[in-house]
PDB file of C-alpha atoms in Angstrom:
ATOM      1  CA  UNK A 467      34.041  -5.991  19.981  1.00  0.00           C
ATOM      2  CA  UNK A 468      30.538  -4.998  21.117  1.00  0.00           C
ATOM      3  CA  UNK A 469      29.956  -2.152  23.181  1.00  0.00           C
ATOM      4  CA  UNK A 470      27.623  -2.678  25.754  1.00  0.00           C
ATOM      5  CA  UNK A 471      24.214  -2.268  24.950  1.00  0.00           C
ATOM      6  CA  UNK A 472      24.770  -4.656  21.601  1.00  0.00           C
ATOM      7  CA  UNK A 473      26.252  -7.932  23.844  1.00  0.00           C
ATOM      8  CA  UNK A 474      23.522  -7.058  26.333  1.00  0.00           C
ATOM      9  CA  UNK A 475      21.041  -7.576  23.431  1.00  0.00           C
ATOM     10  CA  UNK A 476      22.659 -10.053  21.971  1.00  0.00           C
ATOM     11  CA  UNK A 477      22.901 -12.111  24.932  1.00  0.00           C
ATOM     12  CA  UNK A 478      19.090 -11.414  25.373  1.00  0.00           C
ATOM     13  CA  UNK A 479      17.793 -12.568  22.149  1.00  0.00           C
ATOM     14  CA  UNK A 480      19.623 -16.162  22.584  1.00  0.00           C
ATOM     15  CA  UNK A 481      18.816 -16.615  25.678  1.00  0.00           C
ATOM     16  CA  UNK A 482      14.934 -15.575  25.522  1.00  0.00           C
ATOM     17  CA  UNK A 483      15.287 -18.568  22.445  1.00  0.00           C
ATOM     18  CA  UNK A 484      16.927 -21.009  24.706  1.00  0.00           C
ATOM     19  CA  UNK A 485      14.057 -20.327  27.417  1.00  0.00           C
ATOM     20  CA  UNK A 486      10.871 -19.981  25.934  1.00  0.00           C
ATOM     21  CA  UNK A 487      11.393 -20.982  22.415  1.00  0.00           C
ATOM     22  CA  UNK A 488       9.739 -17.402  21.761  1.00  0.00           C
ATOM     23  CA  UNK A 489      12.130 -14.624  20.287  1.00  0.00           C
ATOM     24  CA  UNK A 490      11.486 -11.169  22.182  1.00  0.00           C
ATOM     25  CA  UNK A 491       9.285  -8.479  20.423  1.00  0.00           C
ATOM     26  CA  UNK A 492      10.963  -5.076  19.581  1.00  0.00           C
ATOM     27  CA  UNK A 493       9.266  -3.615  22.920  1.00  0.00           C
ATOM     28  CA  UNK A 494      10.371  -6.477  25.008  1.00  0.00           C
ATOM     29  CA  UNK A 495      13.801  -5.672  23.841  1.00  0.00           C
ATOM     30  CA  UNK A 496      13.366  -2.203  24.665  1.00  0.00           C
ATOM     31  CA  UNK A 497      12.287  -2.544  27.604  1.00  0.00           C
ATOM     32  CA  UNK A 498      14.968  -4.973  28.965  1.00  0.00           C
ATOM     33  CA  UNK A 499      17.850  -2.933  27.362  1.00  0.00           C
ATOM     34  CA  UNK A 500      15.902   0.210  29.438  1.00  0.00           C
ATOM     35  CA  UNK A 501      15.952   2.199  26.099  1.00  0.00           C
ATOM     36  CA  UNK A 502      13.594   4.776  25.573  1.00  0.00           C
ATOM     37  CA  UNK A 503      12.449   4.270  21.830  1.00  0.00           C
ATOM     38  CA  UNK A 504      12.294   1.419  19.472  1.00  0.00           C
ATOM     39  CA  UNK A 505      14.307   2.752  16.732  1.00  0.00           C
ATOM     40  CA  UNK A 506      17.592   2.716  19.389  1.00  0.00           C
ATOM     41  CA  UNK A 507      16.827  -1.168  19.310  1.00  0.00           C
ATOM     42  CA  UNK A 508      16.983  -0.783  15.402  1.00  0.00           C
ATOM     43  CA  UNK A 509      20.614   0.826  15.701  1.00  0.00           C
ATOM     44  CA  UNK A 510      21.697  -2.268  17.779  1.00  0.00           C
ATOM     45  CA  UNK A 511      19.982  -4.724  15.507  1.00  0.00           C
ATOM     46  CA  UNK A 512      21.963  -3.306  12.088  1.00  0.00           C
ATOM     47  CA  UNK A 513      25.213  -2.957  14.218  1.00  0.00           C
ATOM     48  CA  UNK A 514      25.301  -6.664  14.955  1.00  0.00           C
ATOM     49  CA  UNK A 515      24.743  -7.272  11.815  1.00  0.00           C
ATOM     50  CA  UNK A 516      27.579  -5.296  10.871  1.00  0.00           C
ATOM     51  CA  UNK A 517      29.579  -7.495  13.417  1.00  0.00           C
ATOM     52  CA  UNK A 518      28.360 -10.542  11.872  1.00  0.00           C
ATOM     53  CA  UNK A 519      26.570 -11.710  14.819  1.00  0.00           C
ATOM     54  CA  UNK A 520      23.406 -12.035  13.360  1.00  0.00           C
ATOM     55  CA  UNK A 521      22.039 -11.899  10.012  1.00  0.00           C
ATOM     56  CA  UNK A 522      18.862 -11.220   8.682  1.00  0.00           C
ATOM     57  CA  UNK A 523      16.570 -13.616   6.846  1.00  0.00           C
ATOM     58  CA  UNK A 524      16.257 -12.961   2.911  1.00  0.00           C
ATOM     59  CA  UNK A 525      12.128 -12.811   2.250  1.00  0.00           C
ATOM     60  CA  UNK A 526      11.091 -13.974   5.481  1.00  0.00           C
ATOM     61  CA  UNK A 527       9.344 -11.071   7.147  1.00  0.00           C
ATOM     62  CA  UNK A 528      10.515  -9.733  10.804  1.00  0.00           C
ATOM     63  CA  UNK A 529      13.494 -12.613  11.001  1.00  0.00           C
ATOM     64  CA  UNK A 530      16.899 -12.794  12.122  1.00  0.00           C
ATOM     65  CA  UNK A 531      19.261 -15.551  13.081  1.00  0.00           C
ATOM     66  CA  UNK A 532      21.831 -15.373  15.636  1.00  0.00           C
ATOM     67  CA  UNK A 533      25.144 -16.574  13.268  1.00  0.00           C
ATOM     68  CA  UNK A 534      27.651 -16.404  16.470  1.00  0.00           C
ATOM     69  CA  UNK A 535      27.888 -15.890  19.850  1.00  0.00           C
ATOM     70  CA  UNK A 536      31.101 -13.728  21.497  1.00  0.00           C
ATOM     71  CA  UNK A 537      34.347 -16.272  22.099  1.00  0.00           C
ATOM     72  CA  UNK A 538      33.790 -18.020  25.474  1.00  0.00           C
ATOM     73  CA  UNK A 539      29.444 -17.598  25.894  1.00  0.00           C
ATOM     74  CA  UNK A 540      28.883 -20.766  24.474  1.00  0.00           C
ATOM     75  CA  UNK A 541      25.479 -20.714  22.829  1.00  0.00           C
ATOM     76  CA  UNK A 542      24.245 -22.304  19.684  1.00  0.00           C
ATOM     77  CA  UNK A 543      25.392 -21.297  16.180  1.00  0.00           C
ATOM     78  CA  UNK A 544      22.074 -20.464  15.072  1.00  0.00           C
ATOM     79  CA  UNK A 545      18.358 -19.567  16.317  1.00  0.00           C
ATOM     80  CA  UNK A 546      15.514 -18.064  13.726  1.00  0.00           C
ATOM     81  CA  UNK A 547      14.485 -14.852  15.706  1.00  0.00           C
ATOM     82  CA  UNK A 548      11.459 -13.369  14.580  1.00  0.00           C
ATOM     83  CA  UNK A 549      11.402  -9.494  16.059  1.00  0.00           C
ATOM     84  CA  UNK A 550       9.340  -6.220  14.437  1.00  0.00           C
ATOM     85  CA  UNK A 551      11.008  -5.464  11.718  1.00  0.00           C
ATOM     86  CA  UNK A 552      11.789  -6.344   8.733  1.00  0.00           C
ATOM     87  CA  UNK A 553      14.993  -5.960   5.578  1.00  0.00           C
ATOM     88  CA  UNK A 554      15.149  -9.084   3.183  1.00  0.00           C
ATOM     89  CA  UNK A 555      18.566  -8.553   1.809  1.00  0.00           C
ATOM     90  CA  UNK A 556      19.459  -9.431  -2.149  1.00  0.00           C
ATOM     91  CA  UNK A 557      18.843 -12.179  -3.441  1.00  0.00           C
ATOM     92  CA  UNK A 558      20.843 -15.228  -3.490  1.00  0.00           C
ATOM     93  CA  UNK A 559      23.303 -15.761  -6.932  1.00  0.00           C
ATOM     94  CA  UNK A 560      21.841 -18.753  -8.658  1.00  0.00           C
ATOM     95  CA  UNK A 561      18.139 -17.977  -6.762  1.00  0.00           C
ATOM     96  CA  UNK A 562      15.108 -17.644  -9.038  1.00  0.00           C
ATOM     97  CA  UNK A 563      13.998 -13.723  -9.885  1.00  0.00           C
ATOM     98  CA  UNK A 564      12.637 -12.070 -12.111  1.00  0.00           C
ATOM     99  CA  UNK A 565      12.788  -8.155 -13.076  1.00  0.00           C
ATOM    100  CA  UNK A 566      10.135  -5.462 -12.296  1.00  0.00           C
ATOM    101  CA  UNK A 567      10.747  -2.060 -13.366  1.00  0.00           C
ATOM    102  CA  UNK A 568      11.367   0.505 -11.232  1.00  0.00           C
ATOM    103  CA  UNK A 569       9.371   3.615 -11.287  1.00  0.00           C
ATOM    104  CA  UNK A 570      11.382   5.985  -9.113  1.00  0.00           C
ATOM    105  CA  UNK A 571      11.345   7.318  -5.720  1.00  0.00           C
ATOM    106  CA  UNK A 572       8.758   7.456  -2.896  1.00  0.00           C
ATOM    107  CA  UNK A 573       8.524   9.851  -0.241  1.00  0.00           C
ATOM    108  CA  UNK A 574       9.225   7.691   3.514  1.00  0.00           C
ATOM    109  CA  UNK A 575       8.525  11.222   5.316  1.00  0.00           C
ATOM    110  CA  UNK A 576       6.902  14.095   3.908  1.00  0.00           C
ATOM    111  CA  UNK A 577       5.144  13.112  -0.047  1.00  0.00           C
ATOM    112  CA  UNK A 578       7.103  14.163  -2.541  1.00  0.00           C
ATOM    113  CA  UNK A 579       5.680  14.366  -6.541  1.00  0.00           C
ATOM    114  CA  UNK A 580       4.037  11.366  -7.470  1.00  0.00           C
ATOM    115  CA  UNK A 581       5.436   8.129  -9.534  1.00  0.00           C
ATOM    116  CA  UNK A 582       7.265   8.206 -12.427  1.00  0.00           C
ATOM    117  CA  UNK A 583       7.649   6.211 -15.256  1.00  0.00           C
ATOM    118  CA  UNK A 584      10.064   3.712 -15.076  1.00  0.00           C
ATOM    119  CA  UNK A 585      13.630   3.860 -15.028  1.00  0.00           C
ATOM    120  CA  UNK A 586      15.137   1.041 -15.117  1.00  0.00           C
ATOM    121  CA  UNK A 587      14.552  -2.556 -13.736  1.00  0.00           C
ATOM    122  CA  UNK A 588      15.772  -4.371 -10.806  1.00  0.00           C
ATOM    123  CA  UNK A 589      15.802  -8.099  -9.857  1.00  0.00           C
ATOM    124  CA  UNK A 590      13.998  -9.909  -6.873  1.00  0.00           C
ATOM    125  CA  UNK A 591      13.000 -12.777  -5.873  1.00  0.00           C
ATOM    126  CA  UNK A 592      10.601 -14.756  -7.659  1.00  0.00           C
ATOM    127  CA  UNK A 593       8.644 -15.451  -3.652  1.00  0.00           C
ATOM    128  CA  UNK A 594       8.410 -11.937  -3.532  1.00  0.00           C
ATOM    129  CA  UNK A 595       6.275 -11.760  -7.250  1.00  0.00           C
ATOM    130  CA  UNK A 596       2.762 -13.068  -6.916  1.00  0.00           C
ATOM    131  CA  UNK A 597       1.346 -15.084  -9.792  1.00  0.00           C
ATOM    132  CA  UNK A 598      -0.277 -13.325 -12.545  1.00  0.00           C
ATOM    133  CA  UNK A 599      -0.003  -9.846 -10.160  1.00  0.00           C
ATOM    134  CA  UNK A 600       1.542  -7.133 -11.273  1.00  0.00           C
ATOM    135  CA  UNK A 601       4.612  -5.498  -9.681  1.00  0.00           C
ATOM    136  CA  UNK A 602       7.165  -2.381  -9.890  1.00  0.00           C
ATOM    137  CA  UNK A 603       9.805  -1.076  -7.941  1.00  0.00           C
ATOM    138  CA  UNK A 604      10.367   2.713  -5.906  1.00  0.00           C
ATOM    139  CA  UNK A 605      14.043   3.724  -4.133  1.00  0.00           C
ATOM    140  CA  UNK A 606      13.193   4.757  -0.567  1.00  0.00           C
ATOM    141  CA  UNK A 607      13.614   8.465   0.144  1.00  0.00           C
ATOM    142  CA  UNK A 608      12.991  10.096   3.707  1.00  0.00           C
ATOM    143  CA  UNK A 609      13.736   7.890   6.826  1.00  0.00           C
ATOM    144  CA  UNK A 610      10.101   8.220   8.589  1.00  0.00           C
ATOM    145  CA  UNK A 611       9.755   4.122   8.404  1.00  0.00           C
ATOM    146  CA  UNK A 612      12.970   3.435   9.306  1.00  0.00           C
ATOM    147  CA  UNK A 613      11.526   1.358  12.790  1.00  0.00           C
ATOM    148  CA  UNK A 614      10.128  -0.585  10.559  1.00  0.00           C
ATOM    149  CA  UNK A 615      13.108  -1.751   8.971  1.00  0.00           C
ATOM    150  CA  UNK A 616      12.831   0.368   5.511  1.00  0.00           C
ATOM    151  CA  UNK A 617      16.014   2.534   5.654  1.00  0.00           C
ATOM    152  CA  UNK A 618      16.775   5.753   2.644  1.00  0.00           C
ATOM    153  CA  UNK A 619      18.188   4.477  -0.667  1.00  0.00           C
ATOM    154  CA  UNK A 620      16.183   0.847  -0.242  1.00  0.00           C
ATOM    155  CA  UNK A 621      14.451  -0.266  -2.658  1.00  0.00           C
ATOM    156  CA  UNK A 622      10.462  -1.081  -2.069  1.00  0.00           C
ATOM    157  CA  UNK A 623       8.747  -3.528  -3.660  1.00  0.00           C
ATOM    158  CA  UNK A 624       5.487  -3.095  -4.690  1.00  0.00           C
ATOM    159  CA  UNK A 625       2.509  -5.328  -5.388  1.00  0.00           C
ATOM    160  CA  UNK A 626      -0.193  -3.200  -7.763  1.00  0.00           C
ATOM    161  CA  UNK A 627      -3.373  -2.971  -6.061  1.00  0.00           C
ATOM    162  CA  UNK A 628      -5.531  -0.216  -5.360  1.00  0.00           C
ATOM    163  CA  UNK A 629      -7.253  -1.688  -2.150  1.00  0.00           C
ATOM    164  CA  UNK A 630      -4.961  -2.835   1.463  1.00  0.00           C
ATOM    165  CA  UNK A 631      -5.804  -3.763   4.345  1.00  0.00           C
ATOM    166  CA  UNK A 632      -5.343  -2.196   8.100  1.00  0.00           C
ATOM    167  CA  UNK A 633      -1.483  -2.536   8.925  1.00  0.00           C
ATOM    168  CA  UNK A 634      -0.322  -2.563   5.822  1.00  0.00           C
ATOM    169  CA  UNK A 635       2.448  -0.856   4.898  1.00  0.00           C
ATOM    170  CA  UNK A 636       1.343   0.841   1.231  1.00  0.00           C
ATOM    171  CA  UNK A 637       2.170   3.275  -1.421  1.00  0.00           C
ATOM    172  CA  UNK A 638      -0.461   5.810  -1.272  1.00  0.00           C
ATOM    173  CA  UNK A 639      -1.006   8.913  -4.258  1.00  0.00           C
ATOM    174  CA  UNK A 640      -2.439  11.826  -2.159  1.00  0.00           C
ATOM    175  CA  UNK A 641      -4.751  14.233  -4.263  1.00  0.00           C
ATOM    176  CA  UNK A 642      -3.300  12.924  -7.041  1.00  0.00           C
ATOM    177  CA  UNK A 643      -0.078  14.319  -7.112  1.00  0.00           C
ATOM    178  CA  UNK A 644       1.752  13.344  -4.070  1.00  0.00           C
ATOM    179  CA  UNK A 645       2.817   9.621  -3.337  1.00  0.00           C
ATOM    180  CA  UNK A 646       3.658   8.263   0.183  1.00  0.00           C
ATOM    181  CA  UNK A 647       4.961   5.428   1.705  1.00  0.00           C
ATOM    182  CA  UNK A 648       3.604   4.664   4.772  1.00  0.00           C
ATOM    183  CA  UNK A 649       1.243   1.984   6.981  1.00  0.00           C
ATOM    184  CA  UNK A 650      -2.417   2.850   6.598  1.00  0.00           C
ATOM    185  CA  UNK A 651      -5.157   3.040   9.228  1.00  0.00           C
ATOM    186  CA  UNK A 652      -9.035   3.580   8.752  1.00  0.00           C
ATOM    187  CA  UNK A 653     -10.774   5.738  11.475  1.00  0.00           C
ATOM    188  CA  UNK A 654     -14.433   5.957   9.379  1.00  0.00           C
ATOM    189  CA  UNK A 655     -14.231   8.163   6.183  1.00  0.00           C
ATOM    190  CA  UNK A 656     -10.491   9.063   7.226  1.00  0.00           C
ATOM    191  CA  UNK A 657      -7.587   7.857   6.012  1.00  0.00           C
ATOM    192  CA  UNK A 658      -5.123   7.877   8.444  1.00  0.00           C
ATOM    193  CA  UNK A 659      -0.782   7.092   6.597  1.00  0.00           C
ATOM    194  CA  UNK A 660       1.330   6.335   9.883  1.00  0.00           C
ATOM    195  CA  UNK A 661       4.708   6.461   9.961  1.00  0.00           C
ATOM    196  CA  UNK A 662       6.973   3.948  12.169  1.00  0.00           C
ATOM    197  CA  UNK A 663       9.212   7.145  12.959  1.00  0.00           C
ATOM    198  CA  UNK A 664       8.527   9.138  16.289  1.00  0.00           C
ATOM    199  CA  UNK A 665       9.259  11.907  15.388  1.00  0.00           C
ATOM    200  CA  UNK A 666       6.861  12.194  11.990  1.00  0.00           C
ATOM    201  CA  UNK A 667       3.116  12.534  12.880  1.00  0.00           C
ATOM    202  CA  UNK A 668      -0.257  10.567  10.924  1.00  0.00           C
ATOM    203  CA  UNK A 669      -1.190  11.897   8.273  1.00  0.00           C
ATOM    204  CA  UNK A 670      -4.483  12.295   8.096  1.00  0.00           C
ATOM    205  CA  UNK A 671      -7.279  12.866   4.569  1.00  0.00           C
ATOM    206  CA  UNK A 672     -10.235  12.349   3.520  1.00  0.00           C
ATOM    207  CA  UNK A 673     -11.445   8.404   1.711  1.00  0.00           C
ATOM    208  CA  UNK A 674     -11.798  10.442  -1.296  1.00  0.00           C
ATOM    209  CA  UNK A 675      -8.270  11.800  -0.625  1.00  0.00           C
ATOM    210  CA  UNK A 676      -5.873   8.724  -1.293  1.00  0.00           C
ATOM    211  CA  UNK A 677      -5.615   6.485  -3.731  1.00  0.00           C
ATOM    212  CA  UNK A 678      -3.790   2.947  -3.113  1.00  0.00           C
ATOM    213  CA  UNK A 679      -1.492   2.905  -5.472  1.00  0.00           C
ATOM    214  CA  UNK A 680       0.304  -0.897  -4.221  1.00  0.00           C
ATOM    215  CA  UNK A 681       0.845  -2.647  -1.138  1.00  0.00           C
ATOM    216  CA  UNK A 682       4.887  -3.305  -0.324  1.00  0.00           C
ATOM    217  CA  UNK A 683       5.876  -7.122  -0.522  1.00  0.00           C
ATOM    218  CA  UNK A 684       9.095  -6.782  -0.162  1.00  0.00           C
ATOM    219  CA  UNK A 685      12.747  -4.892  -0.386  1.00  0.00           C
ATOM    220  CA  UNK A 686      16.277  -4.965  -1.047  1.00  0.00           C
ATOM    221  CA  UNK A 687      19.057  -3.274   0.047  1.00  0.00           C
ATOM    222  CA  UNK A 688      22.299  -3.001  -0.967  1.00  0.00           C
ATOM    223  CA  UNK A 689      25.874  -2.714   1.399  1.00  0.00           C
TER     224      UNK A 689
END
Protein backbone atom coordinates (compact mmCIF):
# COMPACT_ATOMS: atom_id res chain seq x y z
CA UNK A 1 0.00 0.00 0.00
CA UNK A 2 1.27 3.46 -0.89
CA UNK A 3 1.42 6.42 1.46
CA UNK A 4 -0.44 9.57 0.47
CA UNK A 5 2.80 11.26 -0.64
CA UNK A 6 3.93 8.25 -2.68
CA UNK A 7 0.55 8.07 -4.41
CA UNK A 8 0.51 11.82 -5.03
CA UNK A 9 3.94 11.67 -6.66
CA UNK A 10 3.05 8.69 -8.85
CA UNK A 11 -0.17 10.38 -10.00
CA UNK A 12 1.67 13.65 -10.67
CA UNK A 13 4.31 11.96 -12.82
CA UNK A 14 1.71 10.04 -14.82
CA UNK A 15 -0.58 13.05 -15.26
CA UNK A 16 2.25 15.24 -16.56
CA UNK A 17 3.19 12.61 -19.11
CA UNK A 18 -0.45 12.20 -20.17
CA UNK A 19 -1.01 15.95 -20.44
CA UNK A 20 2.22 17.32 -21.89
CA UNK A 21 4.26 14.35 -22.95
CA UNK A 22 7.05 15.98 -20.92
CA UNK A 23 8.15 14.61 -17.53
CA UNK A 24 8.34 16.77 -14.42
CA UNK A 25 11.70 17.79 -13.02
CA UNK A 26 12.77 17.13 -9.45
CA UNK A 27 12.00 20.77 -8.61
CA UNK A 28 8.53 20.46 -10.11
CA UNK A 29 7.92 17.27 -8.14
CA UNK A 30 9.12 18.97 -4.95
CA UNK A 31 6.85 21.98 -5.50
CA UNK A 32 3.85 19.84 -6.42
CA UNK A 33 4.14 17.88 -3.18
CA UNK A 34 5.10 20.90 -1.04
CA UNK A 35 8.36 19.33 0.10
CA UNK A 36 11.31 21.35 1.34
CA UNK A 37 14.09 19.46 -0.43
CA UNK A 38 14.70 17.19 -3.40
CA UNK A 39 16.00 14.50 -1.05
CA UNK A 40 12.40 13.90 -0.01
CA UNK A 41 11.49 13.28 -3.65
CA UNK A 42 14.39 10.86 -3.96
CA UNK A 43 13.09 8.85 -0.99
CA UNK A 44 9.61 8.70 -2.53
CA UNK A 45 11.04 7.60 -5.88
CA UNK A 46 12.99 4.84 -4.14
CA UNK A 47 9.88 3.70 -2.27
CA UNK A 48 7.84 3.57 -5.48
CA UNK A 49 10.55 1.50 -7.13
CA UNK A 50 10.73 -0.92 -4.21
CA UNK A 51 6.96 -1.43 -4.45
CA UNK A 52 7.10 -2.13 -8.17
CA UNK A 53 5.24 0.94 -9.43
CA UNK A 54 8.24 2.40 -11.25
CA UNK A 55 11.50 1.02 -12.60
CA UNK A 56 14.71 2.93 -13.17
CA UNK A 57 15.89 2.32 -16.70
CA UNK A 58 19.31 0.73 -16.94
CA UNK A 59 22.04 2.66 -18.77
CA UNK A 60 19.80 5.64 -19.57
CA UNK A 61 20.72 8.70 -17.58
CA UNK A 62 17.97 10.25 -15.45
CA UNK A 63 15.16 7.98 -16.63
CA UNK A 64 12.48 5.87 -15.00
CA UNK A 65 9.55 3.86 -16.25
CA UNK A 66 6.07 3.92 -14.74
CA UNK A 67 5.30 0.21 -14.65
CA UNK A 68 1.79 0.29 -13.19
CA UNK A 69 -0.74 2.42 -11.40
CA UNK A 70 -2.67 1.35 -8.28
CA UNK A 71 -5.77 -0.69 -9.01
CA UNK A 72 -8.67 1.52 -10.01
CA UNK A 73 -6.57 4.47 -11.18
CA UNK A 74 -6.06 3.15 -14.71
CA UNK A 75 -3.51 4.74 -16.99
CA UNK A 76 -1.07 3.16 -19.41
CA UNK A 77 1.04 0.28 -18.20
CA UNK A 78 4.28 2.14 -18.68
CA UNK A 79 5.64 5.57 -19.58
CA UNK A 80 9.25 6.67 -19.90
CA UNK A 81 9.90 9.55 -17.51
CA UNK A 82 13.12 11.53 -17.13
CA UNK A 83 13.95 13.26 -13.88
CA UNK A 84 16.91 14.70 -11.98
CA UNK A 85 18.51 11.44 -10.93
CA UNK A 86 20.36 8.54 -12.40
CA UNK A 87 20.65 5.04 -10.99
CA UNK A 88 21.24 2.42 -13.69
CA UNK A 89 20.88 -1.12 -12.44
CA UNK A 90 22.89 -4.25 -13.02
CA UNK A 91 23.10 -5.51 -16.60
CA UNK A 92 20.54 -8.08 -17.66
CA UNK A 93 21.80 -11.64 -17.84
CA UNK A 94 23.17 -12.26 -21.29
CA UNK A 95 23.65 -8.58 -22.13
CA UNK A 96 26.93 -7.67 -23.78
CA UNK A 97 29.27 -6.74 -20.95
CA UNK A 98 32.90 -6.07 -20.09
CA UNK A 99 35.05 -6.25 -16.97
CA UNK A 100 36.72 -3.24 -15.38
CA UNK A 101 39.04 -3.15 -12.35
CA UNK A 102 37.58 -2.22 -8.98
CA UNK A 103 40.32 -0.07 -7.49
CA UNK A 104 38.96 0.76 -4.05
CA UNK A 105 36.50 3.09 -2.36
CA UNK A 106 35.70 6.71 -3.19
CA UNK A 107 34.28 9.26 -0.77
CA UNK A 108 30.96 10.90 -1.54
CA UNK A 109 31.48 13.13 1.48
CA UNK A 110 34.69 14.18 3.19
CA UNK A 111 37.62 13.02 1.04
CA UNK A 112 39.24 9.74 2.07
CA UNK A 113 42.62 8.29 1.22
CA UNK A 114 43.67 8.18 -2.42
CA UNK A 115 42.74 5.33 -4.71
CA UNK A 116 44.16 1.90 -4.00
CA UNK A 117 45.52 -0.84 -6.22
CA UNK A 118 43.07 -3.11 -8.06
CA UNK A 119 41.19 -5.23 -5.51
CA UNK A 120 38.71 -6.99 -7.80
CA UNK A 121 36.94 -6.72 -11.15
CA UNK A 122 33.29 -5.93 -11.86
CA UNK A 123 31.21 -6.74 -14.91
CA UNK A 124 29.51 -3.72 -16.50
CA UNK A 125 27.38 -3.22 -19.63
CA UNK A 126 29.46 -2.61 -22.73
CA UNK A 127 27.30 0.45 -23.44
CA UNK A 128 28.93 2.21 -20.47
CA UNK A 129 32.42 1.80 -21.91
CA UNK A 130 33.85 4.14 -24.52
CA UNK A 131 35.89 2.44 -27.26
CA UNK A 132 39.66 2.66 -26.83
CA UNK A 133 39.31 4.29 -23.40
CA UNK A 134 40.43 3.08 -19.97
CA UNK A 135 37.80 2.60 -17.28
CA UNK A 136 37.77 1.62 -13.63
CA UNK A 137 35.19 1.15 -10.88
CA UNK A 138 34.94 2.44 -7.32
CA UNK A 139 32.69 1.63 -4.38
CA UNK A 140 30.97 4.73 -2.99
CA UNK A 141 31.49 5.69 0.65
CA UNK A 142 29.25 8.41 2.14
CA UNK A 143 26.03 10.20 1.27
CA UNK A 144 26.99 13.56 -0.21
CA UNK A 145 25.85 12.60 -3.74
CA UNK A 146 22.56 11.05 -2.69
CA UNK A 147 20.41 13.66 -4.47
CA UNK A 148 22.11 12.63 -7.70
CA UNK A 149 20.96 9.07 -7.03
CA UNK A 150 24.38 7.88 -5.82
CA UNK A 151 24.17 5.91 -2.56
CA UNK A 152 26.73 4.46 -0.19
CA UNK A 153 27.69 1.01 -1.43
CA UNK A 154 26.97 1.78 -5.08
CA UNK A 155 29.63 1.02 -7.67
CA UNK A 156 30.49 3.94 -9.97
CA UNK A 157 32.06 3.31 -13.35
CA UNK A 158 34.63 5.92 -14.30
CA UNK A 159 36.28 6.77 -17.61
CA UNK A 160 39.88 7.68 -16.91
CA UNK A 161 40.66 11.22 -18.12
CA UNK A 162 42.46 14.26 -16.78
CA UNK A 163 40.00 16.91 -17.99
CA UNK A 164 36.27 17.41 -17.55
CA UNK A 165 33.54 19.95 -18.19
CA UNK A 166 31.67 21.99 -15.61
CA UNK A 167 28.74 19.94 -14.36
CA UNK A 168 30.46 16.57 -14.82
CA UNK A 169 30.58 14.19 -11.87
CA UNK A 170 34.27 13.48 -11.46
CA UNK A 171 36.81 11.65 -9.37
CA UNK A 172 39.00 14.47 -8.05
CA UNK A 173 42.35 13.94 -6.36
CA UNK A 174 43.01 16.69 -3.82
CA UNK A 175 46.63 17.62 -3.06
CA UNK A 176 47.78 14.23 -4.40
CA UNK A 177 46.45 12.54 -1.25
CA UNK A 178 42.67 12.34 -1.07
CA UNK A 179 40.09 11.30 -3.64
CA UNK A 180 36.45 12.33 -3.72
CA UNK A 181 33.43 12.03 -6.02
CA UNK A 182 31.80 15.39 -6.71
CA UNK A 183 30.29 17.63 -9.37
CA UNK A 184 32.95 19.87 -10.91
CA UNK A 185 32.58 23.66 -11.13
CA UNK A 186 35.23 26.27 -11.96
CA UNK A 187 35.45 29.93 -11.02
CA UNK A 188 38.66 31.43 -12.37
CA UNK A 189 41.55 29.72 -10.60
CA UNK A 190 39.20 28.24 -8.03
CA UNK A 191 38.00 24.67 -8.48
CA UNK A 192 34.73 23.93 -6.68
CA UNK A 193 33.68 20.37 -5.86
CA UNK A 194 29.93 20.32 -5.23
CA UNK A 195 27.97 17.71 -3.32
CA UNK A 196 24.42 16.68 -4.20
CA UNK A 197 23.26 16.91 -0.61
CA UNK A 198 22.19 20.12 1.08
CA UNK A 199 24.00 19.07 4.25
CA UNK A 200 27.38 19.56 2.55
CA UNK A 201 29.02 22.82 1.52
CA UNK A 202 31.06 23.08 -1.71
CA UNK A 203 34.75 22.32 -1.31
CA UNK A 204 36.93 25.05 -2.84
CA UNK A 205 40.55 24.67 -3.88
CA UNK A 206 43.15 26.43 -5.94
CA UNK A 207 43.38 24.97 -9.43
CA UNK A 208 46.80 23.50 -8.70
CA UNK A 209 45.48 21.50 -5.73
CA UNK A 210 43.04 19.36 -7.73
CA UNK A 211 43.68 16.74 -10.40
CA UNK A 212 40.88 15.13 -12.36
CA UNK A 213 41.23 11.35 -12.28
CA UNK A 214 38.19 10.51 -14.38
CA UNK A 215 34.55 11.20 -15.21
CA UNK A 216 31.67 9.09 -13.95
CA UNK A 217 29.92 7.31 -16.84
CA UNK A 218 27.75 4.76 -15.06
CA UNK A 219 26.51 3.34 -11.81
CA UNK A 220 25.66 -0.16 -10.62
CA UNK A 221 23.53 -0.94 -7.57
CA UNK A 222 22.98 -4.31 -5.95
CA UNK A 223 19.64 -4.92 -4.24
